[in-house]
mmCIF file of C-alpha atoms in Angstrom:
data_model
loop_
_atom_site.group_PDB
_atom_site.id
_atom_site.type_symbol
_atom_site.label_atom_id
_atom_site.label_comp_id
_atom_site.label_asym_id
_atom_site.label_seq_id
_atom_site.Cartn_x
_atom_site.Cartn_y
_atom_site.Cartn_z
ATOM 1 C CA UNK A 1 -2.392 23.161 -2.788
ATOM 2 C CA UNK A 2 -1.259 26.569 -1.836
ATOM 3 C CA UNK A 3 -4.117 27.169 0.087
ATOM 4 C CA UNK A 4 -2.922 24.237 2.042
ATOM 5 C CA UNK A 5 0.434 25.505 2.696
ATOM 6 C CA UNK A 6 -0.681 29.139 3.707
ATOM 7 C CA UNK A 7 -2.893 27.890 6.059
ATOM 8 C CA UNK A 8 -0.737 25.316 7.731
ATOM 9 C CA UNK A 9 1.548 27.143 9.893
ATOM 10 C CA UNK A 10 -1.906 29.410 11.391
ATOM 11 C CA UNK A 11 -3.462 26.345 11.692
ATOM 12 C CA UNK A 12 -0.388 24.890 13.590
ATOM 13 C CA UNK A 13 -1.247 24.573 17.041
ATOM 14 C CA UNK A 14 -4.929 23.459 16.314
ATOM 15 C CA UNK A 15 -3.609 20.478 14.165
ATOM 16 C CA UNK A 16 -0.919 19.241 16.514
ATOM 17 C CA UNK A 17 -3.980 19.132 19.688
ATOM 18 C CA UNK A 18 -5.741 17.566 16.975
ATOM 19 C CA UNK A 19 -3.260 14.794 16.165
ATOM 20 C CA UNK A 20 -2.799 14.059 19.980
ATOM 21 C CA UNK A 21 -6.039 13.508 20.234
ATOM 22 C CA UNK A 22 -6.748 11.698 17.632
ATOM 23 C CA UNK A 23 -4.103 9.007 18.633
ATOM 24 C CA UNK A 24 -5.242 8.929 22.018
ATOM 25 C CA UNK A 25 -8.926 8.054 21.205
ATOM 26 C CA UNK A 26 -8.393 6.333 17.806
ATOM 27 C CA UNK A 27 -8.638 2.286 18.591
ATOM 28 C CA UNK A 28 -5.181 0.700 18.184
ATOM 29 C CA UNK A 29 -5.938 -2.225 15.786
ATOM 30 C CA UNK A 30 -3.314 -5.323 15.483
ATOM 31 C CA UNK A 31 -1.912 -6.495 11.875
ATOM 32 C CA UNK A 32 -3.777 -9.591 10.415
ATOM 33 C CA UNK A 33 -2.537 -12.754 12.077
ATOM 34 C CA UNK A 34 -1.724 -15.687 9.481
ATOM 35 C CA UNK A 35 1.282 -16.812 7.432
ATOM 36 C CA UNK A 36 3.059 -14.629 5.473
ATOM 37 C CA UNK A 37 4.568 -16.520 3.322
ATOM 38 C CA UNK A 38 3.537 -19.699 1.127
ATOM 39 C CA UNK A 39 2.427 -21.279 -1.854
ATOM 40 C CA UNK A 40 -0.705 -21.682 -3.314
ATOM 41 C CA UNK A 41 -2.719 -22.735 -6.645
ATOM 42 C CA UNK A 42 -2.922 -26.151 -8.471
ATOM 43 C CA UNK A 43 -0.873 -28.149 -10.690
ATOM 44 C CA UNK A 44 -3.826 -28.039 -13.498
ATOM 45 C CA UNK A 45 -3.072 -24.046 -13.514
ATOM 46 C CA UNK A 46 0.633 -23.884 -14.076
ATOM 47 C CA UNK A 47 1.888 -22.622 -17.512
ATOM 48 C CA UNK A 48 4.162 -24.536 -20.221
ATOM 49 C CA UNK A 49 6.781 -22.765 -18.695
ATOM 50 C CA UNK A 50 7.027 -24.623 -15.656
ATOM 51 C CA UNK A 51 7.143 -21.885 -13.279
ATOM 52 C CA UNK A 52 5.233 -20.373 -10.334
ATOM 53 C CA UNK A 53 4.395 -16.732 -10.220
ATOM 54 C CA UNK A 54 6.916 -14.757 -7.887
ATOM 55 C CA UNK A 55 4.406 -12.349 -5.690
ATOM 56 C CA UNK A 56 5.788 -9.921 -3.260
ATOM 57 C CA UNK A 57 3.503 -7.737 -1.038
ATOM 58 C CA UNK A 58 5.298 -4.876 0.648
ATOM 59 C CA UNK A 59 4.369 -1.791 2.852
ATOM 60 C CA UNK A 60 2.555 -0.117 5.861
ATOM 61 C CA UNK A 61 -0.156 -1.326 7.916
ATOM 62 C CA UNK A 62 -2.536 -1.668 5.254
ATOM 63 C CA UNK A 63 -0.353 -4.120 3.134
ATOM 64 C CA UNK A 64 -0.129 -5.668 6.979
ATOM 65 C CA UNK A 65 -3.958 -6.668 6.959
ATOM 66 C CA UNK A 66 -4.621 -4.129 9.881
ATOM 67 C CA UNK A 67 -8.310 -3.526 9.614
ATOM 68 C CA UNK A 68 -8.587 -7.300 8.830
ATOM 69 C CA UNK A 69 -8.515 -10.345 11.199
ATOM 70 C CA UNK A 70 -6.155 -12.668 9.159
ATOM 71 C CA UNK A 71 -3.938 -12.127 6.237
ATOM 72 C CA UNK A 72 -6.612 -14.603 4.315
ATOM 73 C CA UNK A 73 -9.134 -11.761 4.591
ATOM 74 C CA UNK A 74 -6.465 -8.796 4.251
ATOM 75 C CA UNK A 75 -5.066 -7.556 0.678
ATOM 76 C CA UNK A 76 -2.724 -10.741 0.396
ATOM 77 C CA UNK A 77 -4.524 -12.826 0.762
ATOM 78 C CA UNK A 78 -7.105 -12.145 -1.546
ATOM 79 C CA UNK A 79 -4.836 -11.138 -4.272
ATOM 80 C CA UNK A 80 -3.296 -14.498 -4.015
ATOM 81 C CA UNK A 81 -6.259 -16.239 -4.165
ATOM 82 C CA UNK A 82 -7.233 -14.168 -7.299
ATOM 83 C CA UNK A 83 -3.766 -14.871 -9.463
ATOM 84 C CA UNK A 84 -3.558 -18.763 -8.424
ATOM 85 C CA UNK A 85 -6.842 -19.236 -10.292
ATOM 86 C CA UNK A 86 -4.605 -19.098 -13.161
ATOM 87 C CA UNK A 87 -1.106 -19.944 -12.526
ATOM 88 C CA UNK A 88 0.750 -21.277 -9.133
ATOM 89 C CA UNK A 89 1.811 -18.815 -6.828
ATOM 90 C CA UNK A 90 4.834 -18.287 -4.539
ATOM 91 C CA UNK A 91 4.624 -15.579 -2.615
ATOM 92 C CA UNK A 92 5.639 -13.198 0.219
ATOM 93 C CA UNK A 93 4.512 -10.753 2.763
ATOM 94 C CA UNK A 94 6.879 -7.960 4.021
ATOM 95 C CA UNK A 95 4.925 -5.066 5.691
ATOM 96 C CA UNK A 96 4.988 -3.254 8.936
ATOM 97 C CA UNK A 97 2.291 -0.171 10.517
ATOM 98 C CA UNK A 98 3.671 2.830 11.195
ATOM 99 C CA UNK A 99 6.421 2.668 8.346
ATOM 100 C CA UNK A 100 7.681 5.324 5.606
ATOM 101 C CA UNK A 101 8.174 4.624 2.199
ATOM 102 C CA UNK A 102 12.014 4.826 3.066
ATOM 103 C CA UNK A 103 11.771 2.623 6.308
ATOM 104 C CA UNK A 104 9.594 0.134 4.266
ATOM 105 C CA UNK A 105 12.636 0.018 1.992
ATOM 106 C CA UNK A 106 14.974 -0.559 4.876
ATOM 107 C CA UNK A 107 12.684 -3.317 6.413
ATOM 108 C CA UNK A 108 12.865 -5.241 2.595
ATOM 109 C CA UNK A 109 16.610 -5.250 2.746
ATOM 110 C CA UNK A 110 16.873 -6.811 6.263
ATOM 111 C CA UNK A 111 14.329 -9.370 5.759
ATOM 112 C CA UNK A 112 15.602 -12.857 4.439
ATOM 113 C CA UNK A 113 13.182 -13.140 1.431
ATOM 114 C CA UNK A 114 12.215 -16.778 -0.047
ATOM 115 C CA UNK A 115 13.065 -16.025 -3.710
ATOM 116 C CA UNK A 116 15.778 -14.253 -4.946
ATOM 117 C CA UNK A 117 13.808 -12.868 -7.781
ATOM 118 C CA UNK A 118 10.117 -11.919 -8.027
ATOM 119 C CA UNK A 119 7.879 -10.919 -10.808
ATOM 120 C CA UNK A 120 4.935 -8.588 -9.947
ATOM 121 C CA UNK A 121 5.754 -6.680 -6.148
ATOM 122 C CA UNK A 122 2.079 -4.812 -5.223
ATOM 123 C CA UNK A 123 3.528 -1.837 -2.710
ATOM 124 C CA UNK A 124 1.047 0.501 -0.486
ATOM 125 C CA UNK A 125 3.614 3.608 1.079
ATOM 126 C CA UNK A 126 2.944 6.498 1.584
ATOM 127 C CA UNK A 127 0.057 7.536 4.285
ATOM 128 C CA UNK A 128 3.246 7.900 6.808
ATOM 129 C CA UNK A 129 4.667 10.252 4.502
ATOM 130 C CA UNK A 130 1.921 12.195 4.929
ATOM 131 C CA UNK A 131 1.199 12.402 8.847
ATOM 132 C CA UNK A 132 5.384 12.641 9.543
ATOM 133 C CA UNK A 133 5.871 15.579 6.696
ATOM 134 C CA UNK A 134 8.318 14.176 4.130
ATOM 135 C CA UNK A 135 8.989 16.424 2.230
ATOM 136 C CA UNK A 136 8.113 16.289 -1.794
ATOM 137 C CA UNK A 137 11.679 16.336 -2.630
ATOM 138 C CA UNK A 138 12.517 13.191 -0.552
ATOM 139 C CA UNK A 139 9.121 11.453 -1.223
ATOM 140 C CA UNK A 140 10.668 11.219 -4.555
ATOM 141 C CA UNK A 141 13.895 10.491 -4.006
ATOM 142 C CA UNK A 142 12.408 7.409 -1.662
ATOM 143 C CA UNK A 143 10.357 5.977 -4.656
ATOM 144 C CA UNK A 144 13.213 6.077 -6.545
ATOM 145 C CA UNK A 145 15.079 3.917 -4.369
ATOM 146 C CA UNK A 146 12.379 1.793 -3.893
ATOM 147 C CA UNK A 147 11.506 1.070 -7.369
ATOM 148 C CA UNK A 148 15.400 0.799 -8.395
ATOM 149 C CA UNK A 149 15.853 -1.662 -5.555
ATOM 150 C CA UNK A 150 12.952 -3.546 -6.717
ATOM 151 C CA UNK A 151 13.889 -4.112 -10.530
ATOM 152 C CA UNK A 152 17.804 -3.983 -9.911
ATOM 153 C CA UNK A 153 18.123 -6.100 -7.121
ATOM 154 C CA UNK A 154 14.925 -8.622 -7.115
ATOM 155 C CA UNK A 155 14.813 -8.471 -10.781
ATOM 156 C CA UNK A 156 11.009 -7.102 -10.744
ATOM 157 C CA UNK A 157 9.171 -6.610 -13.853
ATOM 158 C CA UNK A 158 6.108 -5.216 -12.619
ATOM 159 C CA UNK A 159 5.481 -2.510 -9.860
ATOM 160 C CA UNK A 160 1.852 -2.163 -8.657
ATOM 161 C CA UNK A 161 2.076 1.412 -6.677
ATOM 162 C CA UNK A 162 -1.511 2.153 -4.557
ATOM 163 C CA UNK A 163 -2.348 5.040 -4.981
ATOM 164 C CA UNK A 164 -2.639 6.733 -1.331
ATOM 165 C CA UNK A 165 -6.372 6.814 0.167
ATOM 166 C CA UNK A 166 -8.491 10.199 0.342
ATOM 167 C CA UNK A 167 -7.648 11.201 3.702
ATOM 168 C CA UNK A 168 -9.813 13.723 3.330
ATOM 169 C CA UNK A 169 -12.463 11.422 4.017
ATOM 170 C CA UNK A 170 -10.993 9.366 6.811
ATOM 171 C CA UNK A 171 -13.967 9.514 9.494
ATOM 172 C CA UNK A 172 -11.666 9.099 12.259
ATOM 173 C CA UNK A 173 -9.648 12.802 11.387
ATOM 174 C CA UNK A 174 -11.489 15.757 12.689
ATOM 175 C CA UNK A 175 -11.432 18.739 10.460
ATOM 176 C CA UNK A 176 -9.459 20.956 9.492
ATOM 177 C CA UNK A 177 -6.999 18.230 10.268
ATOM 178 C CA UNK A 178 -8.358 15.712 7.747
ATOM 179 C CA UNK A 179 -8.448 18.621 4.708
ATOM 180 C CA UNK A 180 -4.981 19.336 5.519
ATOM 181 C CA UNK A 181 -3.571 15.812 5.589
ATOM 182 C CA UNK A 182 -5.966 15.171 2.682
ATOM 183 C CA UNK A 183 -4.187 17.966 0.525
ATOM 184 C CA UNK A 184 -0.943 16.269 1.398
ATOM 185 C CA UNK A 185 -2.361 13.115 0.119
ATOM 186 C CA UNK A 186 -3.000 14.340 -3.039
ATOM 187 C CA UNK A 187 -0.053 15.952 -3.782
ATOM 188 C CA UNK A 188 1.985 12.926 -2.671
ATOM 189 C CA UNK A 189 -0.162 11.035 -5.176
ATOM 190 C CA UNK A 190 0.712 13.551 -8.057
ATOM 191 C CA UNK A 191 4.370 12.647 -7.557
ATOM 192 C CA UNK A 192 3.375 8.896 -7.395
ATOM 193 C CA UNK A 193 1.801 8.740 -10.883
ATOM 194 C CA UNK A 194 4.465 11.161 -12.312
ATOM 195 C CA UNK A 195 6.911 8.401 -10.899
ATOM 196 C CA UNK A 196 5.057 5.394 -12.402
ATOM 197 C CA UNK A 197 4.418 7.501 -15.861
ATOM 198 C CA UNK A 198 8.540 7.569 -16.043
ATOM 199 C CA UNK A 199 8.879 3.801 -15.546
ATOM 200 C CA UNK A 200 7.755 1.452 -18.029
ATOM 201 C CA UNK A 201 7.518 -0.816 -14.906
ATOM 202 C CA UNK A 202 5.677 0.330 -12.344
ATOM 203 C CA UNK A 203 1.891 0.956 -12.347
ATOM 204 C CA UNK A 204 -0.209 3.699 -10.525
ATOM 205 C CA UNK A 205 -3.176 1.832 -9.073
ATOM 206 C CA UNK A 206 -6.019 4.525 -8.417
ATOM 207 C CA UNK A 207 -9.204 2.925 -7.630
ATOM 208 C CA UNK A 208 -12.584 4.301 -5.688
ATOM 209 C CA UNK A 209 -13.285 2.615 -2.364
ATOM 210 C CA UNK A 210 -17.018 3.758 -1.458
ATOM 211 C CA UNK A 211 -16.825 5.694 1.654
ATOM 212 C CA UNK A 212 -19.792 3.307 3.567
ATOM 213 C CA UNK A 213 -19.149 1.718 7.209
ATOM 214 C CA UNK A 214 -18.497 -2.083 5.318
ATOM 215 C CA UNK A 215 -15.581 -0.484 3.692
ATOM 216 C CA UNK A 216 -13.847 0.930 6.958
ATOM 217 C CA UNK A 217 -12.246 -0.773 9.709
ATOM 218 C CA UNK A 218 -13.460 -0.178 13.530
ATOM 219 C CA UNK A 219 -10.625 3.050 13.840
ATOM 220 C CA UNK A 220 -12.157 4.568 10.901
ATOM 221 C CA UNK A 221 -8.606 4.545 9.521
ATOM 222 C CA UNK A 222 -7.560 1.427 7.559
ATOM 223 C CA UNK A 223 -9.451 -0.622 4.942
ATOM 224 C CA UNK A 224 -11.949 -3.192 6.314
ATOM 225 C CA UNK A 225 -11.793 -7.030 4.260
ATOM 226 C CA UNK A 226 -14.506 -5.618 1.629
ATOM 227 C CA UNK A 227 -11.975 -2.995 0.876
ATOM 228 C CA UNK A 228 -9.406 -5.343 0.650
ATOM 229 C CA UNK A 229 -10.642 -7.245 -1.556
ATOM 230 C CA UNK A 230 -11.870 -4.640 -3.964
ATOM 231 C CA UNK A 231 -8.191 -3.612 -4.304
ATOM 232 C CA UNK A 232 -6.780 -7.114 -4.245
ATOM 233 C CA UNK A 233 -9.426 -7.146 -7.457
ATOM 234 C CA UNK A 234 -7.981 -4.109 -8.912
ATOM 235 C CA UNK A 235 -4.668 -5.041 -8.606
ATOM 236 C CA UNK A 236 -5.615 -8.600 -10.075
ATOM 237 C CA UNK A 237 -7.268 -7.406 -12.956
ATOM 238 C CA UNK A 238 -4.057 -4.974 -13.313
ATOM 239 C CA UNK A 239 -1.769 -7.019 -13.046
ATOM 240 C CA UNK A 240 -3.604 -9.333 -15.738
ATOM 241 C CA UNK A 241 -4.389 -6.707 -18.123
ATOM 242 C CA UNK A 242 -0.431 -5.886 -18.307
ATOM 243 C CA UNK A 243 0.343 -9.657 -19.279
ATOM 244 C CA UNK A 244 -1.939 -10.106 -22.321
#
């Protein structure tokens, strides 16, 4: 990491052409079209209890399906479809590209949720963070916010944080570019599972997407639908592991 940070400001001016460019060739890609909201699961699945599953999904582009056609083939989708085979789901959608983890947290607040309360919120923040610079400190202070908001406010029991990608191996960064933003990533993700290690409710979700041409979308960028649905998996068999 300190190699990182004595290189940055010679490498500077390199990185900034770098960035331009990259945003001027890399293929904009839309979010997922499709509801994002709704209900699914059977009667035959719903516990003694009586009650339906609360599900929130909340982020950046990649918790907005872009990489994916619809939201059916994005991360929501297929994480829904995993936890209704076992219990009825109600769930949610709030996610917009280009967001921060502290403009994500803005964007919850001003959207008119359908439940008052949810149980399990699966978050993905962070790659923003890394290409606009926040610094540690505030990276930090944002989860903080975002994970108080979550269980104070919305009464959330479990927090499924994704770990942020290797950007190091985004095919669509030229280097040095992508091993600078890629030792941002990690260190952003060291402060993530410090975070979740402090809160009895929140989870670090690391898990390995192979770095093959099914598993990328068409800007080399954002997870394609076999990604998706590994981590909709991973956060499934999470999410299920923490409610033996």
């Amino acid at each position: 990491m300190l190699l990182h940070k004595i290189l940055l400001p010679v490498l500077a001016p390199l990185l900034l052409l770098q960035g331009k460019l990259v945003r001027a060739r890399t293929p904009h890609l839309p979010e997922a079209e499709g509801a994002r909201q709704g209900q699914a699961g059977s009667e035959r699945t719903r516990p003694a209890s009586g009650k339906e599953l609360r599900v929130l999904i909340l982020g950046d582009s990649a918790a907005a399906g872009v990489g994916c056609d619809t939201q059916q083939q994005a991360v929501t989708g297929q994480w829904v479809a995993q936890l209704s085979q076992t219990t009825p789901v109600s769930w949610q959608l709030v996610a917009k590209s280009s967001l921060t983890c502290a403009q994500v947290l803005t964007l919850l607040k001003e959207t008119q949720l359908t439940e008052s309360r949810f149980d399990v919120v699966l978050v993905s923040v962070g790659v923003n963070d890394v290409t606009r610079r926040t610094s540690t400190s505030q990276w930090q202070a944002d989860l903080e916010a975002m994970s108080r908001y979550l269980n104070e406010h919305l009464g959330v029991s479990r927090i499924l944080y994704t770990a942020l990608p290797p950007m190091h191996k985004f095919p669509a960064l030229p280097q040095p570019l992508r091993w600078i933003l890629g030792q941002r990533a990690k260190l952003l993700n060291q402060y993530l599972a410090q975070h979740c290690q402090r809160h009895n409710y929140t989870h670090y979700l690391n898990f390995e997407v192979p770095y093959e041409a099914q598993f990328i979308a068409a800007d080399g960028y954002h997870p394609s639908t076999a990604a998706a649905e590994l981590w909709a998996r991973t956060a499934a068999e999470a999410y299920s592991e923490e409610n033996k």
